[in-house]
Amino acid sequence: AQAFRRLGSEVALFHGSSHLLNREDPEAGEILRQAFLREGIRLALNSRPVRAERTADGKTLVVPSPSGEERITVDEILVGAGRAPNVEGLNLEGVGVAYDSKVGVRVDDSLRTTNPRIFAAGDICMQDKFTHAADAAARIVIQNALFLGRKKLSSLVIPRCTYTDPEVAQVGLSEWDARSAGIEVSTFMRRFSEVDRAIADGDEEGFVKVHVRRGTDKIVGATVVAPHAGEMISEITLAMVGGLGLGTLSGVIHPYPTQSEAIKQAGDAFNRTRLTPFVKRLFTRWLEWTR
């Protein structure tokens, strides 16, 4: 939508859910919605077109409206229909590899198919259909298939990024995911309207939001909304892979001024929660005694 709009097309976007980017933080979707509206994209949420027709003037999309139906005539209609696994014609039945038309090839956590001599990796068998996820899975297959490895797909920490403007990057669990899994989390957020470099760049929309397991600094997930969020999320991904807590990120010195300082500042916000009334009293007594 943004690409065609910036090339000069009039764009109308119809989306069946209540916010853009269904899998992502709703606040991220709202920032993107505002950006689309500013760029002149016509945006309709909770809207499912009824049908499409060819007319003398072009292609007409029929959508619900308060008065019944609205007809919108356009040059082209693009549909985001998702992806389907390309498993036809591979003779998978002949080699005992189970699959279906929705999930694709069935694999276990080591990426072994139902034929123990055959492995699979990438979009054909994985829920995370990203190039970087396929690359990571292929490395698991090489180790497990050729070198008797015991690597597990479930052990991977896979970030993702949607390359809108601003970008929306996510790693680990969202708040909703954590609640669904019964994990209690505390969330620490730093808005770019409070980050000096973002203010200087005019990139004040967006935020860094980090979720930690309640009572600890163990990071379970994070969302970054920024022009280069895909670059910034890697620091948090590294911390998760290395078992480094949010408190540790607070101690990492970032060059000033940079937008990635927002990650450190989210860590600072976590550290401030450690200053409980009891700890404050201890500090007060200590300082009184040492002065």
PDB file of C-alpha atoms in Angstrom:
ATOM      1  CA  ALA A   1       0.000   0.000   0.000  1.00  0.00           C
ATOM      2  CA  GLN A   2       2.753   2.467   0.923  1.00  0.00           C
ATOM      3  CA  ALA A   3       4.871   1.579  -2.085  1.00  0.00           C
ATOM      4  CA  PHE A   4       2.069   2.131  -4.608  1.00  0.00           C
ATOM      5  CA  ARG A   5       0.940   5.295  -2.840  1.00  0.00           C
ATOM      6  CA  ARG A   6       4.442   6.758  -2.955  1.00  0.00           C
ATOM      7  CA  LEU A   7       4.618   5.947  -6.654  1.00  0.00           C
ATOM      8  CA  GLY A   8       1.546   8.125  -7.166  1.00  0.00           C
ATOM      9  CA  SER A   9      -1.332   5.662  -7.127  1.00  0.00           C
ATOM     10  CA  GLU A  10      -4.573   6.212  -5.258  1.00  0.00           C
ATOM     11  CA  VAL A  11      -4.770   3.318  -2.785  1.00  0.00           C
ATOM     12  CA  ALA A  12      -7.662   1.875  -0.787  1.00  0.00           C
ATOM     13  CA  LEU A  13      -6.828  -0.843   1.728  1.00  0.00           C
ATOM     14  CA  PHE A  14      -9.537  -3.122   3.142  1.00  0.00           C
ATOM     15  CA  HIS A  15      -8.559  -5.178   6.173  1.00  0.00           C
ATOM     16  CA  GLY A  16     -10.688  -7.777   7.908  1.00  0.00           C
ATOM     17  CA  SER A  17      -9.365  -7.187  11.438  1.00  0.00           C
ATOM     18  CA  SER A  18      -9.575  -4.346  13.927  1.00  0.00           C
ATOM     19  CA  HIS A  19      -5.942  -3.283  13.585  1.00  0.00           C
ATOM     20  CA  LEU A  20      -3.172  -3.604  11.034  1.00  0.00           C
ATOM     21  CA  LEU A  21      -0.585  -6.372  11.426  1.00  0.00           C
ATOM     22  CA  ASN A  22      -2.749  -8.846  13.321  1.00  0.00           C
ATOM     23  CA  ARG A  23       0.187 -10.731  14.855  1.00  0.00           C
ATOM     24  CA  GLU A  24       1.861  -7.617  16.217  1.00  0.00           C
ATOM     25  CA  ASP A  25       1.374  -5.301  19.161  1.00  0.00           C
ATOM     26  CA  PRO A  26      -1.904  -3.332  18.688  1.00  0.00           C
ATOM     27  CA  GLU A  27      -0.076  -0.098  19.507  1.00  0.00           C
ATOM     28  CA  ALA A  28       2.307  -0.796  16.640  1.00  0.00           C
ATOM     29  CA  GLY A  29      -0.660  -1.313  14.340  1.00  0.00           C
ATOM     30  CA  GLU A  30      -2.125   2.017  15.445  1.00  0.00           C
ATOM     31  CA  ILE A  31       1.096   3.887  14.653  1.00  0.00           C
ATOM     32  CA  LEU A  32       1.092   2.317  11.205  1.00  0.00           C
ATOM     33  CA  ARG A  33      -2.576   3.201  10.718  1.00  0.00           C
ATOM     34  CA  GLN A  34      -1.846   6.850  11.429  1.00  0.00           C
ATOM     35  CA  ALA A  35       1.093   6.780   9.005  1.00  0.00           C
ATOM     36  CA  PHE A  36      -1.106   5.304   6.253  1.00  0.00           C
ATOM     37  CA  LEU A  37      -3.773   7.945   6.788  1.00  0.00           C
ATOM     38  CA  ARG A  38      -1.216  10.773   6.655  1.00  0.00           C
ATOM     39  CA  GLU A  39       0.035   9.446   3.328  1.00  0.00           C
ATOM     40  CA  GLY A  40      -3.474   9.542   1.889  1.00  0.00           C
ATOM     41  CA  ILE A  41      -4.197   5.817   1.876  1.00  0.00           C
ATOM     42  CA  ARG A  42      -7.891   5.079   2.270  1.00  0.00           C
ATOM     43  CA  LEU A  43      -8.055   2.552   5.080  1.00  0.00           C
ATOM     44  CA  ALA A  44     -11.057   0.429   6.057  1.00  0.00           C
ATOM     45  CA  LEU A  45     -10.671  -1.863   9.086  1.00  0.00           C
ATOM     46  CA  ASN A  46     -13.083  -4.662   9.996  1.00  0.00           C
ATOM     47  CA  SER A  47     -14.052  -4.635   6.342  1.00  0.00           C
ATOM     48  CA  ARG A  48     -14.427  -7.665   4.099  1.00  0.00           C
ATOM     49  CA  PRO A  49     -15.268  -7.070   0.429  1.00  0.00           C
ATOM     50  CA  VAL A  50     -18.383  -8.879  -0.769  1.00  0.00           C
ATOM     51  CA  ARG A  51     -17.369  -9.461  -4.383  1.00  0.00           C
ATOM     52  CA  ALA A  52     -15.450  -8.087  -7.340  1.00  0.00           C
ATOM     53  CA  GLU A  53     -16.911  -7.361 -10.773  1.00  0.00           C
ATOM     54  CA  ARG A  54     -15.629  -6.326 -14.186  1.00  0.00           C
ATOM     55  CA  THR A  55     -17.311  -3.194 -15.480  1.00  0.00           C
ATOM     56  CA  ALA A  56     -16.892  -0.915 -18.449  1.00  0.00           C
ATOM     57  CA  ASP A  57     -14.862   1.481 -16.297  1.00  0.00           C
ATOM     58  CA  GLY A  58     -12.500  -1.127 -14.866  1.00  0.00           C
ATOM     59  CA  LYS A  59     -12.719  -3.476 -11.922  1.00  0.00           C
ATOM     60  CA  THR A  60     -15.311  -2.809  -9.251  1.00  0.00           C
ATOM     61  CA  LEU A  61     -15.018  -3.909  -5.653  1.00  0.00           C
ATOM     62  CA  VAL A  62     -18.244  -4.193  -3.685  1.00  0.00           C
ATOM     63  CA  VAL A  63     -17.813  -3.578   0.044  1.00  0.00           C
ATOM     64  CA  PRO A  64     -20.263  -3.293   2.951  1.00  0.00           C
ATOM     65  CA  SER A  65     -21.297   0.187   4.049  1.00  0.00           C
ATOM     66  CA  PRO A  66     -23.772   1.634   6.586  1.00  0.00           C
ATOM     67  CA  SER A  67     -26.211   2.228   3.737  1.00  0.00           C
ATOM     68  CA  GLY A  68     -25.874  -1.283   2.332  1.00  0.00           C
ATOM     69  CA  GLU A  69     -23.130  -1.709  -0.254  1.00  0.00           C
ATOM     70  CA  GLU A  70     -20.519   0.626  -1.719  1.00  0.00           C
ATOM     71  CA  ARG A  71     -19.003   0.150  -5.170  1.00  0.00           C
ATOM     72  CA  ILE A  72     -15.402   1.219  -5.741  1.00  0.00           C
ATOM     73  CA  THR A  73     -14.003   1.128  -9.276  1.00  0.00           C
ATOM     74  CA  VAL A  74     -10.247   0.748  -9.626  1.00  0.00           C
ATOM     75  CA  ASP A  75      -7.579  -0.200 -12.170  1.00  0.00           C
ATOM     76  CA  GLU A  76      -6.276  -3.209 -10.243  1.00  0.00           C
ATOM     77  CA  ILE A  77      -7.250  -5.289  -7.222  1.00  0.00           C
ATOM     78  CA  LEU A  78      -4.457  -6.911  -5.210  1.00  0.00           C
ATOM     79  CA  VAL A  79      -5.352  -9.633  -2.724  1.00  0.00           C
ATOM     80  CA  GLY A  80      -3.162 -10.758   0.184  1.00  0.00           C
ATOM     81  CA  ALA A  81      -4.202 -14.390   0.172  1.00  0.00           C
ATOM     82  CA  GLY A  82      -1.277 -15.873   2.078  1.00  0.00           C
ATOM     83  CA  ARG A  83       0.841 -18.788   0.943  1.00  0.00           C
ATOM     84  CA  ALA A  84       0.280 -22.463   0.294  1.00  0.00           C
ATOM     85  CA  PRO A  85       2.977 -25.160   0.422  1.00  0.00           C
ATOM     86  CA  ASN A  86       4.193 -26.297  -2.985  1.00  0.00           C
ATOM     87  CA  VAL A  87       4.090 -30.064  -2.397  1.00  0.00           C
ATOM     88  CA  GLU A  88       2.379 -31.276  -5.548  1.00  0.00           C
ATOM     89  CA  GLY A  89       4.323 -33.458  -7.962  1.00  0.00           C
ATOM     90  CA  LEU A  90       7.119 -34.344  -5.554  1.00  0.00           C
ATOM     91  CA  ASN A  91       5.991 -37.973  -5.112  1.00  0.00           C
ATOM     92  CA  LEU A  92       6.173 -37.583  -1.350  1.00  0.00           C
ATOM     93  CA  GLU A  93       3.732 -40.458  -0.944  1.00  0.00           C
ATOM     94  CA  GLY A  94       6.177 -42.730  -2.705  1.00  0.00           C
ATOM     95  CA  VAL A  95       8.908 -42.114  -0.153  1.00  0.00           C
ATOM     96  CA  GLY A  96       6.681 -42.094   2.918  1.00  0.00           C
ATOM     97  CA  VAL A  97       6.773 -38.371   3.676  1.00  0.00           C
ATOM     98  CA  ALA A  98       3.514 -37.166   5.219  1.00  0.00           C
ATOM     99  CA  TYR A  99       2.136 -33.779   4.211  1.00  0.00           C
ATOM    100  CA  ASP A 100      -1.052 -31.863   3.649  1.00  0.00           C
ATOM    101  CA  SER A 101      -2.093 -28.912   1.547  1.00  0.00           C
ATOM    102  CA  LYS A 102      -2.280 -26.484   4.474  1.00  0.00           C
ATOM    103  CA  VAL A 103       0.621 -27.250   6.819  1.00  0.00           C
ATOM    104  CA  GLY A 104       2.976 -28.696   4.222  1.00  0.00           C
ATOM    105  CA  VAL A 105       5.523 -31.388   5.020  1.00  0.00           C
ATOM    106  CA  ARG A 106       5.218 -32.720   8.563  1.00  0.00           C
ATOM    107  CA  VAL A 107       8.424 -32.677  10.604  1.00  0.00           C
ATOM    108  CA  ASP A 108       9.412 -33.239  14.212  1.00  0.00           C
ATOM    109  CA  ASP A 109      11.429 -30.832  16.340  1.00  0.00           C
ATOM    110  CA  SER A 110      14.662 -31.996  14.712  1.00  0.00           C
ATOM    111  CA  LEU A 111      13.140 -31.265  11.256  1.00  0.00           C
ATOM    112  CA  ARG A 112      13.018 -34.974  10.385  1.00  0.00           C
ATOM    113  CA  THR A 113      10.044 -36.003   8.234  1.00  0.00           C
ATOM    114  CA  THR A 114       8.008 -39.178   8.654  1.00  0.00           C
ATOM    115  CA  ASN A 115      10.716 -40.832   6.549  1.00  0.00           C
ATOM    116  CA  PRO A 116      13.648 -40.919   9.009  1.00  0.00           C
ATOM    117  CA  ARG A 117      16.164 -40.493   6.166  1.00  0.00           C
ATOM    118  CA  ILE A 118      14.589 -37.300   4.865  1.00  0.00           C
ATOM    119  CA  PHE A 119      14.653 -33.850   6.491  1.00  0.00           C
ATOM    120  CA  ALA A 120      12.925 -30.613   5.504  1.00  0.00           C
ATOM    121  CA  ALA A 121      13.483 -26.921   6.208  1.00  0.00           C
ATOM    122  CA  GLY A 122      11.924 -23.598   5.310  1.00  0.00           C
ATOM    123  CA  ASP A 123       8.464 -22.496   4.240  1.00  0.00           C
ATOM    124  CA  ILE A 124       7.538 -26.022   3.159  1.00  0.00           C
ATOM    125  CA  CYS A 125       7.308 -27.160   6.793  1.00  0.00           C
ATOM    126  CA  MET A 126       7.639 -24.188   9.159  1.00  0.00           C
ATOM    127  CA  GLN A 127       5.182 -21.750  10.681  1.00  0.00           C
ATOM    128  CA  ASP A 128       7.710 -18.885  10.532  1.00  0.00           C
ATOM    129  CA  LYS A 129       7.987 -18.355   6.784  1.00  0.00           C
ATOM    130  CA  PHE A 130      10.953 -16.003   6.646  1.00  0.00           C
ATOM    131  CA  THR A 131      14.191 -16.217   4.682  1.00  0.00           C
ATOM    132  CA  HIS A 132      16.276 -15.909   7.850  1.00  0.00           C
ATOM    133  CA  ALA A 133      14.213 -18.604   9.578  1.00  0.00           C
ATOM    134  CA  ALA A 134      14.723 -20.975   6.634  1.00  0.00           C
ATOM    135  CA  ASP A 135      18.465 -20.329   6.762  1.00  0.00           C
ATOM    136  CA  ALA A 136      18.585 -21.110  10.495  1.00  0.00           C
ATOM    137  CA  ALA A 137      16.530 -24.275   9.969  1.00  0.00           C
ATOM    138  CA  ALA A 138      18.796 -25.403   7.129  1.00  0.00           C
ATOM    139  CA  ARG A 139      21.758 -25.192   9.494  1.00  0.00           C
ATOM    140  CA  ILE A 140      19.889 -27.440  11.934  1.00  0.00           C
ATOM    141  CA  VAL A 141      19.224 -29.958   9.150  1.00  0.00           C
ATOM    142  CA  ILE A 142      22.903 -30.037   8.133  1.00  0.00           C
ATOM    143  CA  GLN A 143      24.001 -30.741  11.702  1.00  0.00           C
ATOM    144  CA  ASN A 144      21.289 -33.308  12.420  1.00  0.00           C
ATOM    145  CA  ALA A 145      21.344 -35.132   9.073  1.00  0.00           C
ATOM    146  CA  LEU A 146      25.096 -35.237   8.428  1.00  0.00           C
ATOM    147  CA  PHE A 147      26.806 -34.944  11.801  1.00  0.00           C
ATOM    148  CA  LEU A 148      24.491 -36.756  14.239  1.00  0.00           C
ATOM    149  CA  GLY A 149      23.456 -33.458  15.768  1.00  0.00           C
ATOM    150  CA  ARG A 150      20.607 -32.984  18.236  1.00  0.00           C
ATOM    151  CA  LYS A 151      19.586 -29.428  17.395  1.00  0.00           C
ATOM    152  CA  LYS A 152      15.931 -28.488  17.922  1.00  0.00           C
ATOM    153  CA  LEU A 153      13.775 -26.109  15.923  1.00  0.00           C
ATOM    154  CA  SER A 154      11.995 -25.061  19.124  1.00  0.00           C
ATOM    155  CA  SER A 155      15.268 -23.743  20.550  1.00  0.00           C
ATOM    156  CA  LEU A 156      15.536 -21.000  17.921  1.00  0.00           C
ATOM    157  CA  VAL A 157      14.771 -17.393  18.844  1.00  0.00           C
ATOM    158  CA  ILE A 158      13.400 -16.019  15.569  1.00  0.00           C
ATOM    159  CA  PRO A 159      12.830 -12.273  15.150  1.00  0.00           C
ATOM    160  CA  ARG A 160      10.656 -10.863  12.396  1.00  0.00           C
ATOM    161  CA  CYS A 161      10.224  -7.480  10.770  1.00  0.00           C
ATOM    162  CA  THR A 162       7.512  -5.928   8.615  1.00  0.00           C
ATOM    163  CA  TYR A 163       9.159  -3.420   6.271  1.00  0.00           C
ATOM    164  CA  THR A 164       6.596  -0.678   6.355  1.00  0.00           C
ATOM    165  CA  ASP A 165       7.566   2.890   7.220  1.00  0.00           C
ATOM    166  CA  PRO A 166       8.066   2.835  10.157  1.00  0.00           C
ATOM    167  CA  GLU A 167       9.221  -0.765  10.391  1.00  0.00           C
ATOM    168  CA  VAL A 168       7.645  -3.068  12.975  1.00  0.00           C
ATOM    169  CA  ALA A 169       9.977  -5.695  14.467  1.00  0.00           C
ATOM    170  CA  GLN A 170       9.094  -8.386  16.987  1.00  0.00           C
ATOM    171  CA  VAL A 171      10.938 -11.176  18.792  1.00  0.00           C
ATOM    172  CA  GLY A 172       9.656 -13.705  21.302  1.00  0.00           C
ATOM    173  CA  LEU A 173       6.259 -13.317  22.948  1.00  0.00           C
ATOM    174  CA  SER A 174       3.871 -10.393  22.793  1.00  0.00           C
ATOM    175  CA  GLU A 175       1.835  -9.440  25.855  1.00  0.00           C
ATOM    176  CA  TRP A 176      -1.122 -11.366  24.425  1.00  0.00           C
ATOM    177  CA  ASP A 177       1.039 -14.435  23.702  1.00  0.00           C
ATOM    178  CA  ALA A 178       2.391 -14.384  27.251  1.00  0.00           C
ATOM    179  CA  ARG A 179      -1.083 -14.150  28.780  1.00  0.00           C
ATOM    180  CA  SER A 180      -2.304 -16.987  26.582  1.00  0.00           C
ATOM    181  CA  ALA A 181       0.603 -19.131  27.761  1.00  0.00           C
ATOM    182  CA  GLY A 182      -0.089 -18.277  31.407  1.00  0.00           C
ATOM    183  CA  ILE A 183       3.155 -16.316  31.767  1.00  0.00           C
ATOM    184  CA  GLU A 184       2.984 -13.211  33.950  1.00  0.00           C
ATOM    185  CA  VAL A 185       5.098 -10.416  32.505  1.00  0.00           C
ATOM    186  CA  SER A 186       6.124  -6.875  33.298  1.00  0.00           C
ATOM    187  CA  THR A 187       6.484  -4.491  30.369  1.00  0.00           C
ATOM    188  CA  PHE A 188       9.017  -1.680  30.032  1.00  0.00           C
ATOM    189  CA  MET A 189       8.588   0.827  27.236  1.00  0.00           C
ATOM    190  CA  ARG A 190      10.536   3.783  25.923  1.00  0.00           C
ATOM    191  CA  ARG A 191       8.921   6.043  23.354  1.00  0.00           C
ATOM    192  CA  PHE A 192      11.121   7.640  20.712  1.00  0.00           C
ATOM    193  CA  SER A 193       9.557  10.996  21.530  1.00  0.00           C
ATOM    194  CA  GLU A 194      11.805  10.769  24.621  1.00  0.00           C
ATOM    195  CA  VAL A 195      15.003   9.751  22.767  1.00  0.00           C
ATOM    196  CA  ASP A 196      17.283  12.597  21.700  1.00  0.00           C
ATOM    197  CA  ARG A 197      18.481  11.117  18.389  1.00  0.00           C
ATOM    198  CA  ALA A 198      14.943  10.234  17.320  1.00  0.00           C
ATOM    199  CA  ILE A 199      13.836  13.781  18.106  1.00  0.00           C
ATOM    200  CA  ALA A 200      16.732  15.179  16.059  1.00  0.00           C
ATOM    201  CA  ASP A 201      15.895  12.833  13.161  1.00  0.00           C
ATOM    202  CA  GLY A 202      12.187  13.686  13.281  1.00  0.00           C
ATOM    203  CA  ASP A 203      11.393  10.017  13.993  1.00  0.00           C
ATOM    204  CA  GLU A 204       9.473  10.552  17.214  1.00  0.00           C
ATOM    205  CA  GLU A 205       6.720   8.050  16.426  1.00  0.00           C
ATOM    206  CA  GLY A 206       7.423   4.562  17.644  1.00  0.00           C
ATOM    207  CA  PHE A 207       8.740   2.822  20.717  1.00  0.00           C
ATOM    208  CA  VAL A 208      10.790   0.033  22.213  1.00  0.00           C
ATOM    209  CA  LYS A 209       8.695  -2.292  24.351  1.00  0.00           C
ATOM    210  CA  VAL A 210      10.330  -5.158  26.264  1.00  0.00           C
ATOM    211  CA  HIS A 211       8.481  -7.867  28.216  1.00  0.00           C
ATOM    212  CA  VAL A 212      10.202  -9.676  31.088  1.00  0.00           C
ATOM    213  CA  ARG A 213       8.989 -12.532  33.232  1.00  0.00           C
ATOM    214  CA  ARG A 214       7.442 -10.894  36.275  1.00  0.00           C
ATOM    215  CA  GLY A 215       9.808 -10.655  39.228  1.00  0.00           C
ATOM    216  CA  THR A 216      12.901 -11.152  37.038  1.00  0.00           C
ATOM    217  CA  ASP A 217      14.741  -9.403  34.224  1.00  0.00           C
ATOM    218  CA  LYS A 218      14.465 -12.434  31.900  1.00  0.00           C
ATOM    219  CA  ILE A 219      13.338 -11.144  28.506  1.00  0.00           C
ATOM    220  CA  VAL A 220      10.479 -13.124  26.959  1.00  0.00           C
ATOM    221  CA  GLY A 221       9.703 -10.796  24.043  1.00  0.00           C
ATOM    222  CA  ALA A 222       9.981  -7.318  22.590  1.00  0.00           C
ATOM    223  CA  THR A 223       8.531  -5.017  19.928  1.00  0.00           C
ATOM    224  CA  VAL A 224      10.337  -2.150  18.214  1.00  0.00           C
ATOM    225  CA  VAL A 225       8.575   0.382  15.977  1.00  0.00           C
ATOM    226  CA  ALA A 226      11.079   2.653  14.230  1.00  0.00           C
ATOM    227  CA  PRO A 227      12.455   3.447  10.754  1.00  0.00           C
ATOM    228  CA  HIS A 228      15.184   0.821  11.294  1.00  0.00           C
ATOM    229  CA  ALA A 229      13.442  -1.469  13.775  1.00  0.00           C
ATOM    230  CA  GLY A 230      14.723  -4.540  11.913  1.00  0.00           C
ATOM    231  CA  GLU A 231      18.268  -3.523  12.796  1.00  0.00           C
ATOM    232  CA  MET A 232      17.483  -2.651  16.425  1.00  0.00           C
ATOM    233  CA  ILE A 233      15.654  -5.868  17.296  1.00  0.00           C
ATOM    234  CA  SER A 234      18.884  -7.867  16.882  1.00  0.00           C
ATOM    235  CA  GLU A 235      20.340  -6.487  20.127  1.00  0.00           C
ATOM    236  CA  ILE A 236      17.356  -7.807  22.066  1.00  0.00           C
ATOM    237  CA  THR A 237      17.437 -11.108  20.146  1.00  0.00           C
ATOM    238  CA  LEU A 238      21.112 -11.527  21.077  1.00  0.00           C
ATOM    239  CA  ALA A 239      20.267 -10.907  24.723  1.00  0.00           C
ATOM    240  CA  MET A 240      17.551 -13.563  24.625  1.00  0.00           C
ATOM    241  CA  VAL A 241      19.813 -16.109  22.914  1.00  0.00           C
ATOM    242  CA  GLY A 242      22.651 -15.407  25.342  1.00  0.00           C
ATOM    243  CA  GLY A 243      20.448 -15.438  28.428  1.00  0.00           C
ATOM    244  CA  LEU A 244      21.176 -11.784  29.209  1.00  0.00           C
ATOM    245  CA  GLY A 245      18.521  -9.955  31.183  1.00  0.00           C
ATOM    246  CA  LEU A 246      17.076  -6.500  30.651  1.00  0.00           C
ATOM    247  CA  GLY A 247      19.146  -5.285  33.582  1.00  0.00           C
ATOM    248  CA  THR A 248      22.290  -6.256  31.661  1.00  0.00           C
ATOM    249  CA  LEU A 249      21.177  -4.228  28.644  1.00  0.00           C
ATOM    250  CA  SER A 250      20.917  -1.239  30.959  1.00  0.00           C
ATOM    251  CA  GLY A 251      24.643  -1.575  31.604  1.00  0.00           C
ATOM    252  CA  VAL A 252      25.600  -1.633  27.902  1.00  0.00           C
ATOM    253  CA  ILE A 253      27.079   1.709  26.831  1.00  0.00           C
ATOM    254  CA  HIS A 254      25.460   2.962  23.612  1.00  0.00           C
ATOM    255  CA  PRO A 255      26.967   5.775  21.529  1.00  0.00           C
ATOM    256  CA  TYR A 256      25.213   9.091  22.067  1.00  0.00           C
ATOM    257  CA  PRO A 257      23.086  10.098  20.304  1.00  0.00           C
ATOM    258  CA  THR A 258      21.615   6.959  18.734  1.00  0.00           C
ATOM    259  CA  GLN A 259      18.090   5.644  18.505  1.00  0.00           C
ATOM    260  CA  SER A 260      19.232   2.314  19.974  1.00  0.00           C
ATOM    261  CA  GLU A 261      19.679   4.140  23.276  1.00  0.00           C
ATOM    262  CA  ALA A 262      15.961   3.465  23.724  1.00  0.00           C
ATOM    263  CA  ILE A 263      16.842  -0.173  24.487  1.00  0.00           C
ATOM    264  CA  LYS A 264      19.239   0.867  27.237  1.00  0.00           C
ATOM    265  CA  GLN A 265      16.639   3.292  28.595  1.00  0.00           C
ATOM    266  CA  ALA A 266      14.062   0.490  28.774  1.00  0.00           C
ATOM    267  CA  GLY A 267      16.650  -1.365  30.857  1.00  0.00           C
ATOM    268  CA  ASP A 268      17.052   1.708  33.066  1.00  0.00           C
ATOM    269  CA  ALA A 269      13.284   1.692  33.637  1.00  0.00           C
ATOM    270  CA  PHE A 270      13.544  -1.926  34.811  1.00  0.00           C
ATOM    271  CA  ASN A 271      16.399  -1.111  37.178  1.00  0.00           C
ATOM    272  CA  ARG A 272      14.371   1.663  38.774  1.00  0.00           C
ATOM    273  CA  THR A 273      11.806  -0.928  39.867  1.00  0.00           C
ATOM    274  CA  ARG A 274      14.508  -2.487  42.046  1.00  0.00           C
ATOM    275  CA  LEU A 275      14.550   0.663  44.167  1.00  0.00           C
ATOM    276  CA  THR A 276      11.760  -0.493  46.482  1.00  0.00           C
ATOM    277  CA  PRO A 277      10.778   1.497  49.618  1.00  0.00           C
ATOM    278  CA  PHE A 278      12.824  -0.933  51.703  1.00  0.00           C
ATOM    279  CA  VAL A 279      15.924  -0.438  49.533  1.00  0.00           C
ATOM    280  CA  LYS A 280      15.406   3.328  49.629  1.00  0.00           C
ATOM    281  CA  ARG A 281      15.392   3.246  53.438  1.00  0.00           C
ATOM    282  CA  LEU A 282      18.601   1.226  53.453  1.00  0.00           C
ATOM    283  CA  PHE A 283      20.286   3.696  51.087  1.00  0.00           C
ATOM    284  CA  THR A 284      19.107   6.628  53.191  1.00  0.00           C
ATOM    285  CA  ARG A 285      20.526   5.116  56.371  1.00  0.00           C
ATOM    286  CA  TRP A 286      23.772   4.192  54.655  1.00  0.00           C
ATOM    287  CA  LEU A 287      24.288   7.700  53.271  1.00  0.00           C
ATOM    288  CA  GLU A 288      23.436   9.264  56.620  1.00  0.00           C
ATOM    289  CA  TRP A 289      25.974   7.025  58.328  1.00  0.00           C
ATOM    290  CA  THR A 290      28.769   7.593  55.792  1.00  0.00           C
ATOM    291  CA  ARG A 291      28.464  11.392  55.530  1.00  0.00           C
TER     292      ARG A 291
END
